[in-house]
mmCIF file of C-alpha atoms in Angstrom:
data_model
loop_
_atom_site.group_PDB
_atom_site.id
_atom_site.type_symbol
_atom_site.label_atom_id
_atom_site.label_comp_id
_atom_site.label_asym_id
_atom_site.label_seq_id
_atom_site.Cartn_x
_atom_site.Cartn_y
_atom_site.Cartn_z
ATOM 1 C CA UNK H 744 3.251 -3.677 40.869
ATOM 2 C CA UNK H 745 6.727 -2.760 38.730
ATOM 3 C CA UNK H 746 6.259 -5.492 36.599
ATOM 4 C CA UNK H 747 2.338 -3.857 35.636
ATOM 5 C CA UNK H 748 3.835 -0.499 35.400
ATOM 6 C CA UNK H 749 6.280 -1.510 32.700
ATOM 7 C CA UNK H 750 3.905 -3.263 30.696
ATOM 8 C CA UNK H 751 1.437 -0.832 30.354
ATOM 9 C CA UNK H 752 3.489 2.098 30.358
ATOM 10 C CA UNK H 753 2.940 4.803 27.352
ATOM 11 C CA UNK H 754 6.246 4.220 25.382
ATOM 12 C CA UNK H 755 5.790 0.244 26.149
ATOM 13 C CA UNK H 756 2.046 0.577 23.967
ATOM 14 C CA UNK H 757 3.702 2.624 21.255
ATOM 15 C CA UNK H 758 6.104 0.209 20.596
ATOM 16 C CA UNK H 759 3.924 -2.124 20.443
ATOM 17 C CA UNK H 760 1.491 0.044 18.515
ATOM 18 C CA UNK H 761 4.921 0.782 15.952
ATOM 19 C CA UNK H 762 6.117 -2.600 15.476
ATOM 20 C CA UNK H 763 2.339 -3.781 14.554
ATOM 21 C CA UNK H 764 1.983 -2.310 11.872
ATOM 22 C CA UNK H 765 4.154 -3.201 8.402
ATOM 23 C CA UNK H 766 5.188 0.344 7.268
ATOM 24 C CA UNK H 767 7.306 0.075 11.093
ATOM 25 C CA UNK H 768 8.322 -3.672 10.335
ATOM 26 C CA UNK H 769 9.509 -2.825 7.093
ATOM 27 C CA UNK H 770 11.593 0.600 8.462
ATOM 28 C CA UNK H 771 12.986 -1.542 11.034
ATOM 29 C CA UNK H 772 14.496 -3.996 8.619
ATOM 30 C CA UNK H 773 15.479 -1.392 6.503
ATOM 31 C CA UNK H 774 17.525 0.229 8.772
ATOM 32 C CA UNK H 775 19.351 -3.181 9.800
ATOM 33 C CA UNK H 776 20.062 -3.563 6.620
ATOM 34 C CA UNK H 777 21.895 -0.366 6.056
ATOM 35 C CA UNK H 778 23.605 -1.000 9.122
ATOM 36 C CA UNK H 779 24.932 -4.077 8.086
ATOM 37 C CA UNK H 780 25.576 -2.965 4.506
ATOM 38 C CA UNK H 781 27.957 0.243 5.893
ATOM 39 C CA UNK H 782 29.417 -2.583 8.674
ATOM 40 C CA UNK H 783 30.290 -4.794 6.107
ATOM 41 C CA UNK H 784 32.774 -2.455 4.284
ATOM 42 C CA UNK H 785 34.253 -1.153 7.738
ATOM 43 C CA UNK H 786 34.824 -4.898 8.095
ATOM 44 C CA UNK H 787 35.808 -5.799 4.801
ATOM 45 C CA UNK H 788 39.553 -6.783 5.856
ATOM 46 C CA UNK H 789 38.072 -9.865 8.156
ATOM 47 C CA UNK H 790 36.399 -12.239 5.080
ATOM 48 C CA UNK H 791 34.692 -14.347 7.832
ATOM 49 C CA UNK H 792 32.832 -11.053 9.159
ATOM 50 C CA UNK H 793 32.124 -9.474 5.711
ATOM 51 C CA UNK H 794 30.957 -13.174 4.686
ATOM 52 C CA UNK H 795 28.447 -12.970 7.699
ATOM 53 C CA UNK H 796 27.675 -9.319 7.324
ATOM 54 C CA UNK H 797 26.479 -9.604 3.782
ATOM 55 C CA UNK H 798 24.299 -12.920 4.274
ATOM 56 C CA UNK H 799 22.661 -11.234 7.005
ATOM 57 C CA UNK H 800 22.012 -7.950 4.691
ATOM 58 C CA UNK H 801 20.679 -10.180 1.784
ATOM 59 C CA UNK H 802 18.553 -11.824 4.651
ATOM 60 C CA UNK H 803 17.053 -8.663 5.263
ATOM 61 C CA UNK H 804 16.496 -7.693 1.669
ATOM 62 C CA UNK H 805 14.269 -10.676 0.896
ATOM 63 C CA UNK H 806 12.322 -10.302 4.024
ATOM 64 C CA UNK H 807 11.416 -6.810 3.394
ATOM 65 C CA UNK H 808 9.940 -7.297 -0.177
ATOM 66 C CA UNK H 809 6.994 -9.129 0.803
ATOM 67 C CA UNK H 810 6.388 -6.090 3.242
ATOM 68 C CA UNK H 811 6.173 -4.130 0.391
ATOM 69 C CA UNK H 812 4.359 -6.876 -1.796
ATOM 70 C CA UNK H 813 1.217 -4.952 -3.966
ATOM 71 C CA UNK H 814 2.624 -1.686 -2.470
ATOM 72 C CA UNK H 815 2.409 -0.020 -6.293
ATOM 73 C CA UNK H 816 -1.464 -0.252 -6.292
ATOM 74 C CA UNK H 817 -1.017 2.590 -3.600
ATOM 75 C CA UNK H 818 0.781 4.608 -5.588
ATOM 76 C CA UNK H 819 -1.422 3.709 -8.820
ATOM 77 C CA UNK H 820 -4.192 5.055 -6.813
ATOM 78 C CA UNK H 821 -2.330 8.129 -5.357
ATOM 79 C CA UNK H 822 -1.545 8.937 -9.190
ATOM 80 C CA UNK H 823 -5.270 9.106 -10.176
ATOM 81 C CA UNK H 824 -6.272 11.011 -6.923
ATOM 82 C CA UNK H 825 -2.929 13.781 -8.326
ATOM 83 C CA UNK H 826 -4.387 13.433 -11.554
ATOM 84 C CA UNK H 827 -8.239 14.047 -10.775
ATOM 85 C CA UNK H 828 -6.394 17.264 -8.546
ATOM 86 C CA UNK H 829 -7.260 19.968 -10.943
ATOM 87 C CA UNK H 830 -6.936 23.151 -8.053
ATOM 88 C CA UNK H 831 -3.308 22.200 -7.410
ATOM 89 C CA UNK H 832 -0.536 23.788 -8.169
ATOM 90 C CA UNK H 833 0.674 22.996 -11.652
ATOM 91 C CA UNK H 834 4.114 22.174 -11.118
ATOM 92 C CA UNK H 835 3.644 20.518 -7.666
ATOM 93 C CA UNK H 836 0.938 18.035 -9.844
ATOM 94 C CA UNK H 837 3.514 17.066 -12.605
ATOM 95 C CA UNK H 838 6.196 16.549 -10.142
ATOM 96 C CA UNK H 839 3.682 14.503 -7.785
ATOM 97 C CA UNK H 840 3.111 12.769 -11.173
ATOM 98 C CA UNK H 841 6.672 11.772 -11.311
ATOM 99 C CA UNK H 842 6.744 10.468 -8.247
ATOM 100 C CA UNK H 843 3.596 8.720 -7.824
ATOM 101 C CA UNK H 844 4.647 6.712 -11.443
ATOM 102 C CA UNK H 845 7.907 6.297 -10.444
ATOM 103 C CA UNK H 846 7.309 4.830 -6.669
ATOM 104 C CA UNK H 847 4.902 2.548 -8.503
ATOM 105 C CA UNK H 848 7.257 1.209 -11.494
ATOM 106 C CA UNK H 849 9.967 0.696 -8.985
ATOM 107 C CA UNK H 850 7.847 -1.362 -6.156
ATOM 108 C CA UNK H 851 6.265 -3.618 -9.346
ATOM 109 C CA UNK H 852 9.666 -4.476 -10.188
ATOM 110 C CA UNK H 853 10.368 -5.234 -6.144
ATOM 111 C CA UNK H 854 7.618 -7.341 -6.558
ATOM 112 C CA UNK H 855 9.450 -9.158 -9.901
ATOM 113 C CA UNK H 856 12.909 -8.899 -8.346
ATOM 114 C CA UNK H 857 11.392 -10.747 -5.258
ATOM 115 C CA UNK H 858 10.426 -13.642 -7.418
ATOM 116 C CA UNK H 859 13.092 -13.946 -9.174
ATOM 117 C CA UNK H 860 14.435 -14.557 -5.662
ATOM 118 C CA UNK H 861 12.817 -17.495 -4.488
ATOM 119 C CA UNK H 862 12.787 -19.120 -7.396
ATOM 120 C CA UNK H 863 9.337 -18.322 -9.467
ATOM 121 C CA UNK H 864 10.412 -16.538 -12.043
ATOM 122 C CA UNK H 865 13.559 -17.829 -14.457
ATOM 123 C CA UNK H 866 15.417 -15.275 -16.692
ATOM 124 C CA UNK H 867 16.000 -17.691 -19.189
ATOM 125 C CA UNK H 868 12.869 -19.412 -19.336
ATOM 126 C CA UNK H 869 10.413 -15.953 -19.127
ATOM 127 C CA UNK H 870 13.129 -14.893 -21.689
ATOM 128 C CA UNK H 871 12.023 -10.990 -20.882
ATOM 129 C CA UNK H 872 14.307 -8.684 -20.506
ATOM 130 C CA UNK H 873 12.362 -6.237 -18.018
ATOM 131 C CA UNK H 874 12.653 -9.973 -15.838
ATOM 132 C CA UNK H 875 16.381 -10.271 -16.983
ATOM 133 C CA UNK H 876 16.821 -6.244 -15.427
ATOM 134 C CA UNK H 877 14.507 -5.788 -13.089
ATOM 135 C CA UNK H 878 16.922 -4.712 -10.568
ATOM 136 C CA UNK H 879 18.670 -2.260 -12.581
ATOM 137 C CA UNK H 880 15.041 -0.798 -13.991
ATOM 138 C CA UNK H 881 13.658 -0.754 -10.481
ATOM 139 C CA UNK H 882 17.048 1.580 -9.140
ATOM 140 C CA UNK H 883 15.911 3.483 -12.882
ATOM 141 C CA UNK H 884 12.394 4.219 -11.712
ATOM 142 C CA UNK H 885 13.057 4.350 -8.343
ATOM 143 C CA UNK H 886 15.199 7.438 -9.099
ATOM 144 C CA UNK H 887 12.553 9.078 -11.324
ATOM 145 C CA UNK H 888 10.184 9.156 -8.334
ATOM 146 C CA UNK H 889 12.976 10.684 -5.667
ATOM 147 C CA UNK H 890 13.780 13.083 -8.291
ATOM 148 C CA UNK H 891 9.892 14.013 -8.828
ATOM 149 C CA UNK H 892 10.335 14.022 -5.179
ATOM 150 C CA UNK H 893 13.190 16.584 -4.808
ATOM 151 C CA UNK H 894 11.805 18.833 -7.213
ATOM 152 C CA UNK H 895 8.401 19.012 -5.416
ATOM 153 C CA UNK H 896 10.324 19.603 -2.058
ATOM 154 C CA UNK H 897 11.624 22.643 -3.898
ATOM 155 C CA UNK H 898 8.926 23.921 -5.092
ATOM 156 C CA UNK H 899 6.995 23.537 -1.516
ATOM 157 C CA UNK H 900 9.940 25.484 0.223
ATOM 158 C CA UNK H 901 9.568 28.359 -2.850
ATOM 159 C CA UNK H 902 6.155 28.424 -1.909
ATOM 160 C CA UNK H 903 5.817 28.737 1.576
ATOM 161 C CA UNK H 904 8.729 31.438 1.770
ATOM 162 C CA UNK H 905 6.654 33.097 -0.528
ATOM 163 C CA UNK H 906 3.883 32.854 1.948
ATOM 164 C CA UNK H 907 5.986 33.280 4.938
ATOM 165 C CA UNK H 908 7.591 36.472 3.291
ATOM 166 C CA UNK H 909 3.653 38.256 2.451
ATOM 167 C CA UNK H 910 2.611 37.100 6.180
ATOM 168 C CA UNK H 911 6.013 38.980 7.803
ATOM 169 C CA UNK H 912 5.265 42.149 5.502
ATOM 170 C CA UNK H 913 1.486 42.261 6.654
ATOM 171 C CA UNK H 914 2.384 41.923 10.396
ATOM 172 C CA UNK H 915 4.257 44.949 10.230
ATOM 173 C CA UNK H 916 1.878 47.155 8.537
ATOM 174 C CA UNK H 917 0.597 49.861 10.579
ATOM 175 C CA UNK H 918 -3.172 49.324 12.570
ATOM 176 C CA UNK H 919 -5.505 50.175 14.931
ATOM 177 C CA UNK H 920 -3.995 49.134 18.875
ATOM 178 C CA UNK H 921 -6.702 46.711 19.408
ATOM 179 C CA UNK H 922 -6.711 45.068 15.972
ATOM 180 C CA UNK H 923 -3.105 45.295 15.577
ATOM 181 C CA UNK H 924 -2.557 43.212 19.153
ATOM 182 C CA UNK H 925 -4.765 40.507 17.332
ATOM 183 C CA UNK H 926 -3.511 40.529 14.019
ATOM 184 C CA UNK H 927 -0.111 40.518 14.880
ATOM 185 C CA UNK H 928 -0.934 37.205 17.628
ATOM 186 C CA UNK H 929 -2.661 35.480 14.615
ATOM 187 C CA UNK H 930 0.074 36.033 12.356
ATOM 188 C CA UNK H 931 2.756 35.134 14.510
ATOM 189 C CA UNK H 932 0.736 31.879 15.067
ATOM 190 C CA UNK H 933 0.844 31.441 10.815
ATOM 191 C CA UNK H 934 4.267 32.315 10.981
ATOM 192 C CA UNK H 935 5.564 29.523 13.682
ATOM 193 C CA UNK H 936 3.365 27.182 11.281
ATOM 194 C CA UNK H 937 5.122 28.046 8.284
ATOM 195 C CA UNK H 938 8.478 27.061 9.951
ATOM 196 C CA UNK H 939 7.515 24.179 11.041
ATOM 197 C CA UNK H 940 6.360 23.608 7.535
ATOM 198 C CA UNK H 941 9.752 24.573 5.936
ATOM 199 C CA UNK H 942 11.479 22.549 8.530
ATOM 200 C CA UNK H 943 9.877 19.579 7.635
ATOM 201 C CA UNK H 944 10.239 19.861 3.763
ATOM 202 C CA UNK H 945 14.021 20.687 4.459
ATOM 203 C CA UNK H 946 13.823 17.457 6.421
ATOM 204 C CA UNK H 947 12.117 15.517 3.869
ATOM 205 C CA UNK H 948 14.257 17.490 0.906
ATOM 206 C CA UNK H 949 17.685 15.518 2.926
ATOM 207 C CA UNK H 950 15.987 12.221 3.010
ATOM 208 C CA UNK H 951 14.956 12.341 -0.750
ATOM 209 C CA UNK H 952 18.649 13.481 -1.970
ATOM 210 C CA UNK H 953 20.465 10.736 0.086
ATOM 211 C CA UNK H 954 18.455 8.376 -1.035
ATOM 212 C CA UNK H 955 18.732 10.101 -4.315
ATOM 213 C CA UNK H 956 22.359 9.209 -4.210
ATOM 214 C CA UNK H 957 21.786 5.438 -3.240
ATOM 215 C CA UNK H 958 19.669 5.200 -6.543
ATOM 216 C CA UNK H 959 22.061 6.850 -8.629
ATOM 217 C CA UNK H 960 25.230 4.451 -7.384
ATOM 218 C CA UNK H 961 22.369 0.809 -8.082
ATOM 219 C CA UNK H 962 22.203 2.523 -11.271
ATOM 220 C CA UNK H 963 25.856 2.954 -11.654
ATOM 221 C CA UNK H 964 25.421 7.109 -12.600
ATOM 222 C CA UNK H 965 28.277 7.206 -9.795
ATOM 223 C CA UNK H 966 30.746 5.103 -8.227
ATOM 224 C CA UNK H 967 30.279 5.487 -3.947
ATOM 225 C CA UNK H 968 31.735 3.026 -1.871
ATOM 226 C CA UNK H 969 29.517 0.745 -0.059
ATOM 227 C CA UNK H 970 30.522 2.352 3.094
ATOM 228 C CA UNK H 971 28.962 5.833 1.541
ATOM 229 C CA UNK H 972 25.746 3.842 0.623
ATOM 230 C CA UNK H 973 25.651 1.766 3.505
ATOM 231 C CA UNK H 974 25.644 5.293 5.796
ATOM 232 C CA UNK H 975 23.451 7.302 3.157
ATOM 233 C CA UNK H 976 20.473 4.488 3.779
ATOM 234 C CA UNK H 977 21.077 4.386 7.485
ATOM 235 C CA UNK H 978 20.621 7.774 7.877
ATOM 236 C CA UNK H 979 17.454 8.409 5.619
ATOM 237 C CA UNK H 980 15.907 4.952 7.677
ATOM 238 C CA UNK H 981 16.623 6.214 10.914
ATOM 239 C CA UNK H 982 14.826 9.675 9.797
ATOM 240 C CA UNK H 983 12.487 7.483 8.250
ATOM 241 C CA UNK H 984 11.928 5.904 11.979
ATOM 242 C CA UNK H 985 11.527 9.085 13.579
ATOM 243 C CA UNK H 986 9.001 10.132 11.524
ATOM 244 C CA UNK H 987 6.854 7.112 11.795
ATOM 245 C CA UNK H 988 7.521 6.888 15.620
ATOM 246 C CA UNK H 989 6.257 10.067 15.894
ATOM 247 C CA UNK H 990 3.022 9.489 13.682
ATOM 248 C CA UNK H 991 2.187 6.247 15.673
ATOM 249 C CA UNK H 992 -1.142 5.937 17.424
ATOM 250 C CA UNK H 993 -1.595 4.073 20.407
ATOM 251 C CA UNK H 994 -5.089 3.275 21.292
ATOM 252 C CA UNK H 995 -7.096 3.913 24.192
#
C-alpha cells in the first residue's frame, strides 16, 4: 500500500535514524537558532517580530545545552588518547592538543552557563568570577579550540599536497608496459583519495573559520552585526547537517 511504502521507505528510516540520536537533535536546534538569530536583525524594524524572534532563539539556546550536558569528558578523553599518540605528527598533536583542551573548557562552562540559566547557580552568592564570566570565558576557550582547529586543517592540507605532489611525480616515471598499466591504475586510485581528502579538510577548514568569526565577535575581538553572525552559524550548521546526514546509519 502507499501509505507502507512511505513509511518504510530508505530516506523515511534515516530520518528517523538522524533525529534519534542527540549529536542530530542538537544540529537541528542549532541551526534554528541561527536562523532565527540572522531573522531577527532582517526584522529588527518590526519590535513585535524581533521580540518573538529572539525569545524563540534564547528558547533554543537553553534547550540545546543539556544536549551537550558532560560533553567535555569526551574531549578530556580525546586529549589523553592525542596525548598517549606518540607516532603522530608533531605539530598535528599540539594543535589537536589545543583543540581537544579548548572544546573541553568551553563545553564545562556550557555546562555552568546552563545553570546559571535555570536558576542553580547565583553570581552573587557562588561569588566566583569564572561563574560571574562564564559566557565570555566559554566564547575565550571556545576560540582556542577552533583556532587549534584551523591550524591543524592547515597543516593536514600541507600534508597531503605533499603526498599528492610525490604520488603525481611517481605516476609519471617511466616503467615496464605491464607494471606501468598497474601502477599508474593504483595511483590514480591514491590520487582521487587524496582529493577527496583535501576536499574535505577545505570543507572542514570553512566551517572552523566561520565559526572562528562567531567566537571572536561573543568575545568582542570584532564588532559583526548580528545579521553577519546570525548567517556565519547558519551556514557552518547546515554544513554541520550535511555531514552528519551523510554519516547516519540506518539499521537493517
Amino acid at each position: 500500500m502507499t501509505y507502507e511504502k512511505l513509511v518504510y521507505h530508505p530516506e523515511i528510516n534515516r530520518v528517523i535514524a538522524f533525529l534519534d540520536t542527540t549529536a542530530g537533535r542538537e544540529k537541528l536546534l542549532r541551526t534554528v537558532q541561527y536562523l532565527t538569530r540572522f531573522l531577527a536583525y532582517q526584522l529588527r524594524g518590526d519590535l513585535v517580530e524581533l521580540a518573538y524572534l529572539k525569545r524563540i532563539q534564547f528558547l533554543i539556546g537553553i534547550s540545546r545545552k543539556p544536549l551537550r550536558f558532560l560533553k567535555f569528558l569526551k574531549h578530556f578523553r580525546s586529549l589523553f588518547i592525542v596525548l598517549d599518540d606518540q607516532l603522530k605528527d608533531k605539530k598535528l598533536r599540539a594543535f589537536d592538543v589545543l583543540k581537544q583542551v579548548g572544546f573541553a573548557a568551553y563545553f564545562f562552562l556550557d555546562g555552568v552557563q546552563w545553570f546559571k540559566q535555570l536558576g542553580l547557580i547565583n553570581d552573587r552568592k557562588s561569588r566566583s568570577k569564572l561563574v560571574a564570566n562564564a559566557g565570555i570565558y566559554g566564547f575565550r576557550c571556545w576560540l582556542i579550540a577552533l583556532t587549534g582547529a584551523i591550524l591543524g586543517n592547515l597543516r593536514k592540507l600541507h600534508i597531503i599536497y605533499s603526498r599528492r605532489k610525490a604520488l603525481s611525480a611517481n605516476s609519471s616515471a617511466p616503467d615496464g608496459k605491464e607494471a606501468g598499466i598497474s601502477t599508474n591504475t593504483a595511483t590514480v586510485d591514491l590520487l582521487e583519495k587524496e582529493d577527496l581528502n583535501i576536499a574535505k579538510e577545505q570543507n572542514d577548514l570553512i566551517k572552523n573559520s566561520l565559526d572562528a568569526l562567531v567566537a571572536m565577535n561573543g568575545c568582542n575581538i570584532i564588532d559583526a552585526t548580528e545579521g553577519t553572525v546570525g548567517l556565519a552559524g547558519l551556514v557552518t550548521s547546515i554544513m554541520g547537517l550535511k555531514d552528519l546526514w551523510k554519516s547516519t546509519k540506518v539499521g537493517v
